[in-house]
Coordinates of C-alpha atoms in Angstrom, one line a residue:
X169 CA 68.5 114.6 84.5
X170 CA 70.1 115.6 87.9
X171 CA 66.7 115.8 89.5
X172 CA 65.7 112.4 88.2
X173 CA 68.9 110.9 89.7
X174 CA 68.2 112.5 93.1
X175 CA 64.6 111.2 93.1
X176 CA 65.9 107.7 92.1
X177 CA 68.4 107.8 95.0
X178 CA 65.7 108.8 97.4
X179 CA 63.4 105.9 96.2
X180 CA 66.4 103.5 96.8
X181 CA 66.4 104.6 100.4
X182 CA 62.7 104.4 100.7
X183 CA 62.6 100.9 99.3
X184 CA 65.0 99.6 101.9
X185 CA 63.5 97.8 104.9
X186 CA 63.1 98.3 107.8
X187 CA 62.3 101.9 107.1
X188 CA 63.3 103.1 110.5
X189 CA 67.0 103.0 109.4
X190 CA 66.4 105.4 106.5
X191 CA 66.3 108.4 108.7
X192 CA 66.3 112.0 107.5
X193 CA 69.6 112.7 109.1
X194 CA 71.2 110.1 106.9
X195 CA 69.3 110.7 103.6
X196 CA 69.4 114.4 103.5
X197 CA 73.2 114.8 103.9
X198 CA 73.8 112.2 101.2
X199 CA 71.3 114.0 98.8
X200 CA 72.9 117.3 99.5
X201 CA 76.4 115.9 98.9
X202 CA 75.1 114.3 95.7
X203 CA 73.7 117.6 94.6
X204 CA 76.9 119.4 95.3
X205 CA 78.8 116.9 93.1
X206 CA 76.2 117.0 90.3
X207 CA 76.2 120.9 90.2
X208 CA 80.0 121.0 90.2
X209 CA 80.1 123.0 93.4
X210 CA 82.4 122.6 96.4
X211 CA 80.9 119.6 98.3
X212 CA 80.6 119.8 102.1
X213 CA 82.2 116.7 103.2
X214 CA 81.1 117.4 106.8
X215 CA 77.7 116.1 105.6
X216 CA 79.1 112.8 104.5
X217 CA 80.8 112.4 107.8
X218 CA 77.5 113.2 109.5
X219 CA 75.8 110.5 107.5
X220 CA 78.6 108.0 108.2
X221 CA 78.3 108.6 112.0
X222 CA 74.5 108.3 111.7
X223 CA 74.9 105.0 109.9
X224 CA 77.5 103.7 112.4
X225 CA 75.3 104.6 115.4
X226 CA 72.5 102.6 113.8
X227 CA 75.0 99.7 113.1
X228 CA 73.2 99.2 109.9
X229 CA 74.0 99.5 106.2
X230 CA 71.0 100.0 103.9
X231 CA 70.5 97.1 101.6
X232 CA 70.6 99.3 98.5
X233 CA 74.3 100.2 99.5
X234 CA 75.3 96.6 100.1
X235 CA 74.0 95.2 96.8
X236 CA 76.6 94.6 94.2
X237 CA 77.0 93.2 90.7
X238 CA 79.8 90.6 90.3
X239 CA 81.8 90.9 87.1
X240 CA 84.2 88.0 86.3
X241 CA 87.6 89.4 85.3
X242 CA 90.1 87.0 83.7
X243 CA 93.3 86.5 85.7
X244 CA 95.3 85.3 82.6
X245 CA 94.8 85.4 78.9
X246 CA 94.0 81.7 78.5
X247 CA 91.0 80.6 80.6
X248 CA 90.8 76.9 81.6
X249 CA 88.3 77.0 84.4
X250 CA 86.3 79.1 86.8
X251 CA 89.3 79.6 89.1
X252 CA 90.9 81.6 86.3
X253 CA 88.4 84.4 86.9
X254 CA 88.5 87.0 89.7
X255 CA 85.0 88.0 90.9
X256 CA 85.1 91.8 91.1
X257 CA 82.2 93.4 92.9
X258 CA 80.7 96.6 91.6
X259 CA 79.0 98.7 94.3
X260 CA 77.5 102.1 94.3
X261 CA 79.6 105.3 94.4
X262 CA 77.9 106.4 97.6
X263 CA 78.9 103.2 99.4
X264 CA 82.5 103.6 98.2
X265 CA 82.5 107.1 99.7
X266 CA 81.4 105.7 103.0
X267 CA 83.9 102.9 102.8
X268 CA 86.8 105.4 102.4
X269 CA 85.6 107.3 105.5
X270 CA 85.5 104.0 107.5
X271 CA 88.9 103.0 106.0
X272 CA 90.5 106.1 107.3
X273 CA 88.9 105.6 110.7
X274 CA 90.0 102.0 110.9
X275 CA 93.6 102.8 109.9
X276 CA 93.9 105.4 112.6
X277 CA 92.7 102.9 115.2
X278 CA 94.5 99.7 114.2
X279 CA 97.9 100.9 112.8
X280 CA 99.7 101.0 116.2
X281 CA 98.5 97.4 117.0
X282 CA 99.3 95.8 113.6
X283 CA 102.2 93.3 113.1
X284 CA 105.3 95.4 112.4
X285 CA 106.0 93.2 109.4
X286 CA 102.6 94.1 107.9
X287 CA 103.6 96.4 105.0
X288 CA 100.2 96.6 103.1
X289 CA 97.9 99.6 103.6
X290 CA 100.3 101.3 106.0
X291 CA 101.9 104.7 105.7
X292 CA 105.6 104.8 104.7
X293 CA 105.6 101.1 103.8
X294 CA 106.1 99.9 100.3
X295 CA 106.5 96.7 98.3
X296 CA 110.2 97.4 97.9
X297 CA 110.5 97.5 101.7
X298 CA 108.9 94.1 102.1
X299 CA 111.2 92.5 99.5
X300 CA 114.3 94.3 100.8
X301 CA 113.7 93.3 104.4
X302 CA 113.0 89.7 103.4
X303 CA 116.2 89.5 101.4
X304 CA 118.1 91.2 104.2
X305 CA 117.1 88.4 106.6
X306 CA 117.9 85.7 104.1
X307 CA 121.3 87.2 103.3
X308 CA 122.1 87.9 106.9
X309 CA 121.4 84.2 107.7
X310 CA 123.5 83.0 104.8
X311 CA 126.5 84.9 106.0
X312 CA 126.9 82.3 108.7
X313 CA 129.1 79.4 107.4
X314 CA 127.3 76.1 106.5
X315 CA 123.8 77.6 106.4
X316 CA 121.0 77.6 103.9
X317 CA 117.6 79.3 103.8
X318 CA 114.2 77.8 103.0
X319 CA 111.6 80.3 101.8
X320 CA 107.9 79.4 101.9
X321 CA 105.6 81.4 99.6
X322 CA 102.0 80.8 100.8
X323 CA 98.8 81.3 98.7
X324 CA 95.2 81.2 100.0
X325 CA 92.3 79.8 98.1
X326 CA 89.6 82.5 97.6
X327 CA 90.9 84.4 100.5
X328 CA 88.5 87.3 100.6
X329 CA 85.5 85.0 100.0
X330 CA 86.2 82.9 103.1
X331 CA 86.2 85.7 105.8
X332 CA 83.7 85.0 108.6
X333 CA 82.1 88.3 109.6
X334 CA 81.5 87.1 113.2
X335 CA 85.1 86.0 113.6
X336 CA 86.2 89.3 112.0
X337 CA 84.2 91.2 114.5
X338 CA 85.9 89.5 117.4
X339 CA 89.3 90.2 115.9
X340 CA 88.4 93.9 115.4
X341 CA 87.3 94.1 119.0
X342 CA 90.7 92.8 120.1
X343 CA 92.3 95.6 118.2
X344 CA 90.3 98.1 120.2
X345 CA 87.9 99.0 117.3
X346 CA 84.7 100.5 118.9
X347 CA 81.8 98.1 119.1
X348 CA 79.5 100.2 116.9
X349 CA 82.1 100.2 114.1
X350 CA 82.5 96.4 114.5
X351 CA 78.8 95.8 114.3
X352 CA 78.6 98.2 111.3
X353 CA 81.2 96.2 109.4
X354 CA 79.5 93.0 110.3
X355 CA 76.3 94.3 108.9
X356 CA 78.1 95.5 105.8
X357 CA 79.4 91.9 105.2
X358 CA 76.2 90.1 105.8
X359 CA 72.9 89.8 104.0
X360 CA 74.5 91.2 100.8
X361 CA 72.6 90.8 97.6
X362 CA 74.8 89.8 94.6
X363 CA 74.2 89.3 91.0
X364 CA 76.6 88.1 88.4
X365 CA 76.8 90.0 85.1
X366 CA 78.5 88.4 82.1
X367 CA 78.1 90.5 79.0
X368 CA 74.4 91.4 78.7
X369 CA 73.3 88.5 80.8
X370 CA 72.5 89.0 84.5
X371 CA 71.8 86.3 87.0
X372 CA 69.3 86.1 89.8
X373 CA 70.3 87.7 93.1
X374 CA 71.7 85.7 95.9
X375 CA 72.1 86.6 99.6
X376 CA 75.7 86.3 100.7
X377 CA 76.8 86.1 104.4
X378 CA 80.4 85.1 104.1
X379 CA 83.5 86.9 102.8
X380 CA 84.4 90.4 101.8
X381 CA 83.6 91.5 98.2
X382 CA 86.6 91.9 96.0
X383 CA 86.8 95.4 94.5
X384 CA 85.4 97.1 97.6
X385 CA 87.5 99.8 99.3
X386 CA 87.4 98.1 102.8
X387 CA 88.1 94.5 101.7
X388 CA 91.9 94.5 101.6
X389 CA 92.3 96.1 105.0
X390 CA 89.7 93.8 106.5
X391 CA 91.6 90.8 105.3
X392 CA 94.9 92.2 106.7
X393 CA 93.2 92.6 110.1
X394 CA 91.6 89.2 109.8
X395 CA 95.1 87.6 109.4
X396 CA 97.0 89.9 111.7
X397 CA 97.5 87.2 114.3
X398 CA 99.0 84.8 111.8
X399 CA 102.7 85.2 112.8
X400 CA 105.6 82.8 113.0
X401 CA 106.5 81.6 116.5
X402 CA 110.2 81.0 115.7
X403 CA 112.6 82.2 113.0
X404 CA 114.7 79.0 112.9
X405 CA 114.7 77.1 109.6
X406 CA 115.0 73.9 111.5
X407 CA 111.4 74.3 112.7
X408 CA 109.8 74.8 109.2
X409 CA 107.7 71.6 109.4
X410 CA 106.3 72.6 112.8
X411 CA 105.6 76.1 111.5
X412 CA 103.8 74.8 108.4
X413 CA 101.7 72.5 110.6
X414 CA 100.9 75.4 112.8
X415 CA 99.9 77.5 109.8
X416 CA 97.7 74.8 108.5
X417 CA 96.0 74.5 111.9
X418 CA 95.6 78.3 112.2
X419 CA 94.0 78.5 108.7
X420 CA 91.6 75.7 109.6
X421 CA 90.5 77.5 112.7
X422 CA 89.9 80.7 110.7
X423 CA 88.0 79.3 107.8
X424 CA 91.0 79.9 105.4
X425 CA 92.4 77.2 103.1
X426 CA 95.9 77.0 101.8
X427 CA 96.2 76.6 98.0
X428 CA 98.5 73.5 97.9
X429 CA 99.2 74.0 94.2
X430 CA 100.3 77.6 94.5
X431 CA 102.1 77.3 97.8
X432 CA 105.8 76.7 96.9
X433 CA 109.1 76.5 98.6
X434 CA 112.4 77.9 97.3
X435 CA 115.7 76.7 98.9
X436 CA 118.7 79.2 98.8
X437 CA 121.8 77.2 99.4
X438 CA 125.4 78.2 98.4
X439 CA 127.2 75.3 100.1
X440 CA 129.4 73.2 97.9
X441 CA 127.9 69.9 98.9
X442 CA 124.2 69.9 99.6
X443 CA 121.5 67.3 100.3
X444 CA 118.0 68.5 99.4
X445 CA 115.9 68.5 102.6
X446 CA 112.6 66.7 102.6
X447 CA 109.8 69.0 101.4
X448 CA 107.1 70.0 103.9
X449 CA 103.5 69.1 103.2
X450 CA 100.2 70.9 103.2
X451 CA 97.1 68.8 103.8
X452 CA 99.2 65.6 103.0
X453 CA 100.4 67.2 99.7
X454 CA 104.1 67.8 99.4
X455 CA 105.0 71.4 98.7
X456 CA 106.7 72.0 95.3
X457 CA 110.2 73.2 95.3
X458 CA 110.9 75.9 92.7
X459 CA 114.0 77.6 91.3
X460 CA 112.5 81.1 91.1
X461 CA 109.3 82.8 92.3
X462 CA 107.7 86.1 91.4
X463 CA 107.3 87.8 94.8
X464 CA 105.4 91.1 94.8
X465 CA 106.2 91.7 91.2
X466 CA 110.0 90.9 91.5
X467 CA 111.4 87.6 90.4
X468 CA 113.6 86.1 93.1
X469 CA 115.8 83.2 92.1
X470 CA 117.7 80.5 94.0
X471 CA 121.0 82.1 93.3
X472 CA 119.7 85.5 94.2
X473 CA 120.6 87.0 90.8
X474 CA 118.6 89.6 89.0
X475 CA 119.0 88.7 85.4
X476 CA 115.4 87.3 84.9
X477 CA 113.9 90.5 86.5
X478 CA 116.1 92.8 84.4
X479 CA 115.4 90.9 81.2
X480 CA 111.7 91.2 81.8
X481 CA 111.9 94.9 82.4
X482 CA 114.0 95.4 79.3
X483 CA 111.5 93.5 77.2
X484 CA 108.6 95.7 78.5
X485 CA 110.6 98.9 78.0
X486 CA 111.5 97.9 74.4
X487 CA 107.9 97.3 73.6
X488 CA 107.0 100.8 74.8
X489 CA 109.9 102.4 72.8
X490 CA 107.8 101.8 69.7
X491 CA 105.2 104.3 70.9
X492 CA 107.8 106.8 71.7
X493 CA 109.1 106.6 68.1
X494 CA 105.6 107.0 66.7
X495 CA 105.1 110.1 68.8
X496 CA 108.3 111.4 67.5
X497 CA 107.2 110.8 63.9
X498 CA 104.0 112.7 64.8
X499 CA 106.2 115.7 65.6
X500 CA 105.2 116.1 69.2
X501 CA 107.2 118.6 71.2
X502 CA 110.3 117.3 73.0
X503 CA 108.8 118.2 76.4
X504 CA 105.9 116.0 75.8
X505 CA 108.2 113.2 74.6
X506 CA 110.1 113.5 77.8
X507 CA 106.9 113.3 79.8
X508 CA 105.8 110.2 77.9
X509 CA 109.2 108.6 78.5
X510 CA 109.1 109.3 82.2
X511 CA 105.6 108.0 82.7
X512 CA 105.7 105.0 80.4
X513 CA 109.3 103.8 79.9
X514 CA 111.3 105.1 82.9
X515 CA 108.6 103.9 85.2
X516 CA 109.2 100.4 83.9
X517 CA 113.0 100.6 84.0
X518 CA 112.9 101.8 87.6
X519 CA 110.3 99.3 88.9
X520 CA 111.6 98.2 92.3
X521 CA 115.0 99.6 91.4
X522 CA 116.1 99.8 95.0
X523 CA 115.7 96.0 95.3
X524 CA 117.9 94.8 92.3
X525 CA 120.1 97.7 91.0
X526 CA 122.9 97.5 93.5
X527 CA 123.2 93.7 93.0
X528 CA 122.9 93.7 89.2
X529 CA 125.9 92.9 87.1
X530 CA 127.7 95.5 85.0
X531 CA 126.4 93.8 81.8
X532 CA 122.8 94.0 83.0
X533 CA 123.3 97.7 83.9
X534 CA 124.6 98.4 80.5
X535 CA 121.7 96.6 78.9
X536 CA 119.3 98.9 80.8
X537 CA 121.2 102.0 80.1
X538 CA 121.1 101.3 76.3
X539 CA 117.3 101.7 76.5
X540 CA 117.9 105.2 78.0
X541 CA 120.4 106.1 75.3
X542 CA 117.9 105.0 72.6
X543 CA 115.3 107.2 74.2
X544 CA 117.7 110.1 74.2
X545 CA 118.3 109.7 70.5
X546 CA 114.6 109.6 69.7
X547 CA 113.8 112.6 71.9
X548 CA 116.9 114.6 71.2
X549 CA 117.5 115.5 74.9
X550 CA 119.5 114.0 77.7
X551 CA 117.7 111.9 80.3
X552 CA 118.6 110.9 83.8
X553 CA 120.8 107.8 84.0
X554 CA 119.6 104.8 86.0
X555 CA 122.5 105.1 88.3
X556 CA 121.4 108.6 89.3
X557 CA 117.8 107.5 89.6
X558 CA 118.8 104.6 91.8
X559 CA 121.0 106.8 94.1
X560 CA 118.2 109.4 94.5
X561 CA 115.5 106.8 95.3
X562 CA 117.7 104.7 97.6
X563 CA 118.7 107.8 99.6
X564 CA 115.1 109.0 99.7
X565 CA 113.8 105.6 100.8
X566 CA 116.5 105.2 103.4
X567 CA 115.9 108.8 104.7
X568 CA 112.2 108.0 105.2
X569 CA 113.0 104.8 107.1
X570 CA 115.4 106.5 109.4
X571 CA 112.8 109.2 110.1
X572 CA 110.1 106.6 111.0
X573 CA 110.9 104.7 114.3
X574 CA 107.9 102.4 113.8
X575 CA 109.4 101.0 110.5
X576 CA 110.6 97.5 111.0
X577 CA 113.9 98.4 109.2
X578 CA 114.5 101.5 111.3
X579 CA 117.0 99.7 113.6
X580 CA 119.3 98.9 110.7
X581 CA 120.2 102.6 110.4
X582 CA 122.2 103.1 113.6
X583 CA 124.0 106.4 114.1
X584 CA 127.6 106.5 115.3
X585 CA 128.4 108.3 118.6
X586 CA 129.4 111.4 116.6
X587 CA 125.9 111.5 115.1
X588 CA 127.3 112.5 111.7
X589 CA 127.4 109.0 110.1
X590 CA 125.6 105.7 110.3
X591 CA 127.1 102.5 111.5
X592 CA 128.0 100.3 108.5
X593 CA 126.1 97.0 108.3
X594 CA 128.5 94.1 108.8
X595 CA 128.5 91.7 105.8
X596 CA 130.6 88.7 104.9
X597 CA 129.6 88.2 101.2
X598 CA 129.4 90.5 98.2
X599 CA 125.8 89.6 97.5
X600 CA 124.9 90.8 101.0
X601 CA 127.0 93.9 100.7
X602 CA 125.3 94.8 97.4
X603 CA 121.8 94.5 98.8
X604 CA 119.7 97.5 99.6
X605 CA 120.3 98.2 103.3
X606 CA 124.2 98.0 103.3
X607 CA 124.2 100.0 100.1
X608 CA 121.7 102.6 101.5
X609 CA 123.8 103.1 104.6
X610 CA 126.9 103.8 102.4
X611 CA 124.9 106.2 100.3
X612 CA 123.7 108.1 103.3
X613 CA 127.3 108.3 104.7
X614 CA 128.6 109.8 101.5
X615 CA 125.8 112.3 100.9

């Protein structure tokens, strides 16, 4: 069986045209690496790097590597149209291995040149950091009397599928990516054979020359690099119309299209007497104003309260408590029950806990803690309280930010002249004081 797989892989290389690209110094290392994996021996990853460098020097990706099968994955339970499917591309394991090597190479080259507010696919950055920093800027602005904040949540239509490889190559060159790597990526994204598989039915193949296939290892980073220059020119809310027009113009010049139906605005305004500002428009379509929005997995509301998020977490945790009780009935050891609770229930209760816990009401914290107490009764052991988990995670997150000068929130942790404590962040409202960064500074000062 293993020998037949190797022969089949070799034939895949031989069937690719032009044959000059299927050189021995590319095929042999891959076959040897494949054999190591099949025989469960320690693979020599130097061979895979040798093969990668050979492919990069040729600036060519064999067609057998680029070919993929598209599997439509539903985005939601009820399907109403083709837009409710996500086209996930299934590529070969060998190609994914090469992509991981190129991904590591690209990250090392481009990380210093990326927008500081780019949180995705960067070391020591997290979803919680992105939410906390956005909330900090909003709350800091709202501390000034007579102000309000307008938050625009932007959505692209078929973002990955609209990337222009030639334009991406120019953008990568501007980020000091070597020319051979740029051309290799361009070749990877062009002349790709795709087929769609739905159940047992498979369509005819099509040649694709636009976009980055969803599901590939490189695609998310390539899209981030493609949109790296899309930044705001001014942070004043008075210029939101100009910024929206500028964003629409930038998207038009980069073959990206804003989804007017999913692009929404949320106005955060705590003034006593307010007049709703006129909504901005995208492509002559007024942007919808919403009272809440699910941003990176966390629901943010106009009043900046966390009851909807906490209620959602409690509902999910209660559903999983059923399985914990069933495992208890099956007489599993307490240690295994604790492991199940930590992985399945506690992970839900502490989802983005550094974002919302400090600002949660006493009632909501008690509702959350009741889940923990119920789990303690089922397991028969004491479990960490959510307060302790929050303190540990907030201190850990703040410590990693203070140790990373490149982090966009690093400047919020300013040491006092004595060097023993941090300077407290000045706040004027309790909602700002109970947000992550002021709370984290206080926790570090008391540790």
